[in-house]
Tab-separated table of C-alpha atoms and ligand atoms in Angstrom:
chain	number	residue	atom	x	y	z
A	20	MET	CA	28.337	40.432	16.278
A	21	THR	CA	27.001	39.726	12.807
A	22	VAL	CA	23.924	37.508	12.956
A	23	THR	CA	23.669	34.851	10.245
A	24	ALA	CA	20.311	33.340	9.345
A	25	ILE	CA	20.544	29.701	8.358
A	26	LEU	CA	17.468	29.045	6.308
A	27	SER	CA	16.649	25.395	5.596
A	28	ALA	CA	14.332	24.127	2.912
A	29	LEU	CA	13.863	20.792	4.692
A	30	ALA	CA	12.723	20.011	8.242
A	31	GLU	CA	15.341	17.221	8.408
A	32	GLU	CA	18.110	19.771	7.834
A	33	GLN	CA	16.783	22.245	10.361
A	34	GLN	CA	16.454	19.620	13.095
A	35	GLY	CA	20.148	18.766	12.804
A	36	PHE	CA	21.104	22.419	13.239
A	37	VAL	CA	18.752	22.834	16.216
A	38	ASP	CA	20.321	19.776	17.889
A	39	LEU	CA	23.740	21.474	17.742
A	40	LEU	CA	22.581	24.956	18.801
A	41	GLU	CA	24.106	26.421	21.992
A	42	ASP	CA	22.142	28.794	24.277
A	43	ALA	CA	19.121	27.849	22.189
A	44	ARG	CA	15.903	29.841	22.425
A	45	CYS	CA	12.798	29.290	20.301
A	46	VAL	CA	10.518	32.186	19.288
A	47	ARG	CA	7.264	31.761	17.354
A	48	ARG	CA	6.356	34.327	14.653
A	49	ALA	CA	4.135	34.155	11.574
A	50	GLY	CA	3.164	30.581	12.463
A	51	ARG	CA	6.817	29.542	12.336
A	52	GLU	CA	9.516	28.577	14.831
A	53	PHE	CA	12.737	30.599	14.829
A	54	TRP	CA	15.684	29.248	16.802
A	55	ILE	CA	18.175	31.774	18.184
A	56	GLY	CA	21.586	30.755	19.528
A	57	ARG	CA	25.201	30.042	18.674
A	58	LEU	CA	26.443	27.553	16.131
A	59	HIS	CA	30.127	26.835	15.435
A	60	GLY	CA	31.101	30.100	17.149
A	61	GLN	CA	28.638	32.348	15.275
A	62	ASP	CA	25.400	34.037	16.332
A	63	VAL	CA	22.652	32.478	14.249
A	64	VAL	CA	18.911	32.333	13.757
A	65	LEU	CA	17.633	29.051	12.306
A	66	ALA	CA	14.433	28.928	10.274
A	67	LEU	CA	12.541	26.667	7.916
A	68	SER	CA	11.550	28.241	4.604
A	69	ARG	CA	8.648	25.831	3.982
A	70	TYR	CA	7.814	24.942	0.396
A	71	GLY	CA	7.240	27.477	-2.374
A	72	LYS	CA	8.092	31.103	-3.071
A	73	VAL	CA	5.424	32.791	-0.944
A	74	ALA	CA	6.154	30.746	2.196
A	75	ALA	CA	9.891	31.320	1.761
A	76	SER	CA	9.331	35.085	1.354
A	77	THR	CA	7.377	35.227	4.625
A	78	THR	CA	10.157	33.389	6.447
A	79	ALA	CA	12.885	35.599	4.941
A	80	THR	CA	11.014	38.823	5.668
A	81	THR	CA	10.359	37.755	9.274
A	82	LEU	CA	14.053	36.887	9.725
A	83	ILE	CA	14.954	40.408	8.625
A	84	GLU	CA	12.153	42.450	10.208
A	85	SER	CA	11.692	40.602	13.512
A	86	PHE	CA	15.113	39.107	14.159
A	87	GLY	CA	17.407	41.700	12.563
A	88	VAL	CA	19.629	39.142	10.820
A	89	ASP	CA	22.567	40.582	8.848
A	90	ARG	CA	22.801	37.919	6.130
A	91	ILE	CA	20.909	34.850	4.962
A	92	VAL	CA	22.415	31.528	3.915
A	93	PHE	CA	19.977	29.050	2.386
A	94	THR	CA	20.472	25.263	2.189
A	95	GLY	CA	18.356	22.564	0.578
A	96	VAL	CA	18.052	20.206	-2.358
A	97	ALA	CA	17.360	20.819	-6.041
A	98	GLY	CA	16.703	18.988	-9.290
A	99	GLY	CA	19.676	19.064	-11.653
A	100	ILE	CA	18.874	20.265	-15.179
A	101	GLY	CA	22.256	21.574	-16.353
A	102	ALA	CA	24.522	19.353	-18.440
A	103	GLY	CA	26.742	17.309	-16.139
A	104	VAL	CA	24.835	18.209	-12.971
A	105	LYS	CA	24.133	14.830	-11.413
A	106	VAL	CA	22.532	13.440	-8.256
A	107	GLY	CA	24.908	13.958	-5.323
A	108	ASP	CA	26.588	17.046	-6.831
A	109	VAL	CA	26.395	20.394	-5.068
A	110	VAL	CA	25.362	23.694	-6.665
A	111	VAL	CA	26.372	26.988	-5.047
A	112	ALA	CA	24.109	29.636	-6.567
A	113	ASP	CA	25.633	32.784	-8.017
A	114	GLY	CA	22.209	34.050	-9.056
A	115	TYR	CA	18.523	33.175	-9.274
A	116	VAL	CA	15.635	33.526	-11.736
A	117	GLN	CA	11.943	32.708	-11.283
A	118	HIS	CA	11.125	30.261	-14.061
A	119	ASP	CA	7.385	30.775	-13.560
A	120	MET	CA	7.469	34.584	-13.805
A	121	ASP	CA	5.734	35.552	-17.043
A	122	ALA	CA	4.063	38.954	-17.365
A	123	SER	CA	4.488	39.005	-21.146
A	124	PRO	CA	3.603	40.862	-23.291
A	125	LEU	CA	3.739	43.642	-20.684
A	126	PHE	CA	7.285	42.679	-19.683
A	127	PRO	CA	9.758	40.214	-21.176
A	128	ARG	CA	9.250	36.637	-19.977
A	129	PHE	CA	11.057	35.960	-16.647
A	130	GLU	CA	11.538	39.678	-15.896
A	131	VAL	CA	10.166	40.659	-12.486
A	132	PRO	CA	7.886	43.649	-13.151
A	133	LEU	CA	9.160	47.002	-11.868
A	134	TYR	CA	12.626	45.633	-11.115
A	135	GLY	CA	13.808	45.713	-14.738
A	136	GLN	CA	15.615	42.396	-14.238
A	137	ALA	CA	14.979	38.677	-14.221
A	138	ARG	CA	18.152	37.660	-12.465
A	139	PHE	CA	18.949	38.380	-8.818
A	140	ASP	CA	22.618	37.923	-8.009
A	141	CYS	CA	23.835	36.321	-4.808
A	142	HIS	CA	26.370	38.191	-2.671
A	143	PRO	CA	29.787	37.647	-4.307
A	144	GLU	CA	31.940	37.384	-1.165
A	145	LEU	CA	29.516	35.269	0.873
A	146	THR	CA	29.047	33.043	-2.196
A	147	SER	CA	32.816	32.613	-2.613
A	148	ASN	CA	33.057	31.602	1.046
A	149	LEU	CA	30.188	29.160	0.593
A	150	LEU	CA	31.914	27.669	-2.443
A	151	VAL	CA	35.143	27.181	-0.472
A	152	ALA	CA	33.097	25.622	2.373
A	153	ALA	CA	31.309	23.224	-0.005
A	154	GLN	CA	34.546	22.218	-1.725
A	155	GLY	CA	36.233	21.737	1.668
A	156	PHE	CA	33.421	19.555	2.987
A	157	ILE	CA	33.301	17.384	-0.143
A	158	ALA	CA	37.086	16.967	-0.197
A	159	GLN	CA	37.084	15.917	3.481
A	160	SER	CA	34.165	13.505	3.071
A	161	TYR	CA	35.801	11.765	0.165
A	162	ALA	CA	39.230	11.689	1.767
A	163	GLN	CA	37.569	9.631	4.527
A	164	ALA	CA	35.505	7.538	2.109
A	165	SER	CA	38.454	6.803	-0.166
A	166	ALA	CA	39.774	4.439	2.493
A	167	VAL	CA	36.792	2.276	1.514
A	168	SER	CA	36.215	3.177	-2.120
A	169	ASP	CA	37.964	5.251	-4.789
A	170	GLU	CA	34.768	6.663	-6.110
A	171	SER	CA	34.117	10.308	-5.573
A	172	GLY	CA	33.126	12.144	-8.711
A	173	VAL	CA	31.098	14.693	-6.734
A	174	VAL	CA	31.301	18.076	-8.440
A	175	VAL	CA	30.697	21.400	-6.705
A	176	HIS	CA	29.194	23.696	-9.357
A	177	ARG	CA	28.692	27.451	-9.209
A	178	GLY	CA	25.950	28.995	-11.325
A	179	LEU	CA	22.356	29.977	-11.859
A	180	ILE	CA	19.414	28.271	-10.129
A	181	ALA	CA	15.810	28.672	-11.312
A	182	SER	CA	12.921	28.654	-8.810
A	183	GLY	CA	9.181	28.270	-9.311
A	184	ASP	CA	6.101	26.924	-7.590
A	185	LEU	CA	6.411	23.581	-9.306
A	186	PHE	CA	8.074	20.267	-8.512
A	187	VAL	CA	9.665	19.452	-11.861
A	188	GLY	CA	8.994	15.742	-12.205
A	189	SER	CA	9.121	14.953	-15.914
A	190	ALA	CA	11.947	15.027	-18.432
A	191	GLU	CA	9.670	16.853	-20.874
A	192	LYS	CA	8.847	19.628	-18.401
A	193	ALA	CA	12.505	19.980	-17.432
A	194	SER	CA	13.522	20.262	-21.073
A	195	ASP	CA	10.768	22.829	-21.836
A	196	LEU	CA	11.871	24.955	-18.899
A	197	GLN	CA	15.508	24.705	-19.792
A	198	GLN	CA	14.887	25.641	-23.449
A	199	ALA	CA	12.757	28.644	-22.477
A	200	LEU	CA	15.378	29.892	-20.005
A	201	LEU	CA	18.252	29.329	-22.447
A	202	GLY	CA	16.249	31.224	-25.096
A	203	ALA	CA	16.156	34.228	-22.776
A	204	GLY	CA	19.905	34.000	-22.074
A	205	HIS	CA	19.714	32.222	-18.703
A	206	VAL	CA	21.707	29.012	-18.220
A	207	PRO	CA	20.199	27.149	-15.254
A	208	LEU	CA	22.068	24.385	-13.464
A	209	ALA	CA	19.198	23.358	-11.193
A	210	VAL	CA	15.583	23.942	-10.228
A	211	GLU	CA	13.956	24.290	-6.828
A	212	MET	CA	10.984	26.094	-5.323
A	213	GLU	CA	12.182	28.893	-3.008
A	214	GLY	CA	15.595	30.446	-3.593
A	215	ALA	CA	14.649	33.158	-6.118
A	216	ALA	CA	12.015	34.482	-3.717
A	217	VAL	CA	14.549	34.833	-0.897
A	218	ALA	CA	17.051	36.406	-3.322
A	219	GLN	CA	14.426	39.031	-4.212
A	220	VAL	CA	13.573	39.748	-0.558
A	221	CYS	CA	17.291	40.154	0.251
A	222	HIS	CA	17.665	42.446	-2.779
A	223	ASP	CA	14.771	44.577	-1.446
A	224	TYR	CA	16.438	44.913	1.968
A	225	GLY	CA	20.033	45.162	0.680
A	226	LEU	CA	21.033	42.056	2.655
A	227	PRO	CA	23.816	39.616	1.632
A	228	PHE	CA	22.371	36.315	0.434
A	229	ALA	CA	23.999	33.015	-0.528
A	230	ALA	CA	22.545	29.589	-1.262
A	231	VAL	CA	23.729	26.022	-1.674
A	232	ARG	CA	21.679	23.089	-2.927
A	233	THR	CA	22.538	19.412	-3.098
A	234	ILE	CA	21.216	17.704	-6.219
A	235	SER	CA	18.595	15.148	-5.160
A	236	ASP	CA	17.217	14.230	-8.611
A	237	ARG	CA	17.407	15.085	-12.301
A	238	ALA	CA	13.950	16.726	-12.436
A	239	ASP	CA	12.757	13.789	-14.572
A	240	ASP	CA	10.123	11.066	-14.262
A	241	GLN	CA	12.128	9.375	-11.489
A	242	ALA	CA	12.505	12.662	-9.551
A	243	HIS	CA	9.951	12.053	-6.783
A	244	VAL	CA	11.480	8.677	-5.817
A	245	ASP	CA	15.060	10.015	-5.861
A	246	PHE	CA	13.986	13.111	-3.920
A	247	MET	CA	12.481	11.233	-0.952
A	248	GLN	CA	15.368	8.809	-0.671
A	249	PHE	CA	17.956	11.542	-0.956
A	250	VAL	CA	16.348	13.842	1.611
A	251	GLN	CA	16.424	11.074	4.182
A	252	GLU	CA	19.883	9.728	3.448
A	253	VAL	CA	22.187	12.477	2.221
A	254	ALA	CA	20.846	16.036	2.139
A	255	SER	CA	21.081	16.882	5.843
A	256	ARG	CA	24.591	15.494	6.162
A	257	TYR	CA	25.748	17.714	3.295
A	258	ALA	CA	23.944	20.801	4.632
A	259	HIS	CA	25.451	20.378	8.104
A	260	GLY	CA	28.947	19.752	6.840
A	261	ILE	CA	28.917	22.710	4.455
A	262	ILE	CA	27.412	25.119	7.011
A	263	ARG	CA	29.928	24.023	9.660
A	264	GLU	CA	32.778	24.785	7.241
A	265	LEU	CA	31.220	28.148	6.325
A	266	LEU	CA	30.632	29.315	9.906
A	267	GLU	CA	34.183	28.366	10.851
A	268	LEU	CA	35.483	30.311	7.818
A	269	LEU	CA	33.546	33.542	8.420
A	270	PRO	CA	35.165	36.168	10.685
A	271	LYS	CA	33.965	35.880	14.294
B	559	ADE	N1	13.741	20.255	-5.309
B	559	ADE	C1	14.397	19.087	-5.464
B	559	ADE	N2	14.107	18.508	-6.635
B	559	ADE	C2	13.238	19.332	-7.262
B	559	ADE	C3	12.558	19.287	-8.492
B	559	ADE	N3	12.715	18.256	-9.322
B	559	ADE	N4	11.721	20.312	-8.800
B	559	ADE	C4	11.559	21.340	-7.934
B	559	ADE	N5	12.158	21.434	-6.769
B	559	ADE	C5	13.006	20.443	-6.412
């Protein structure tokens, strides 16, 4: 059976998945814990990316080389920088760039040297399934909540995410990054610190990759406060709901 890696950016998310894992077995590699088992009828390996591009690359490479996973699905939170991308929304990535990649003047800004590209696309079919899963989860959550309140307003976006080894915590920095990316023809919806690295590793190995991020903050001066609160209160619930929908959708 196809083995799906569920890669979490946050320990809180991973713990929830581990709690639900059947026939669970933990293996230590590269100073990390990998959890093997079955989740919602699928064979899975659960792993924590840790923070930043290098740590995430180690985790992704170990998932592929040591555990033979067939595809990687990444969950986590991100700072919204696109117009209309607000806290509580969900972004399903259709591609990634590294906003801190700059080997100019040798290569154009953002281009990854020797790849001839800045953008790494996510797997179209897996991404479409993830989008359907995210929309399904949000619709269900708000159908339940609407008994109490009419407010939903949560939007599931699909688009580009930019990653870099930087927590974007000022409106000025967010605007600088956005302008630079737009100037190079990239329209980012959100920023985080790992996804582009995993997209590049999956590109190297020819492995399907998809990612979903819940927006925890607007990458502005308030970002660190919003981030902590959001991680504790909302992010894991979203990640679990969306991954449950996805695993039930994928062929067994
Ligand atoms: N992850 C969540 N919010 C973020 C931000 N503002 N910058 C980088 N990574 C994030």
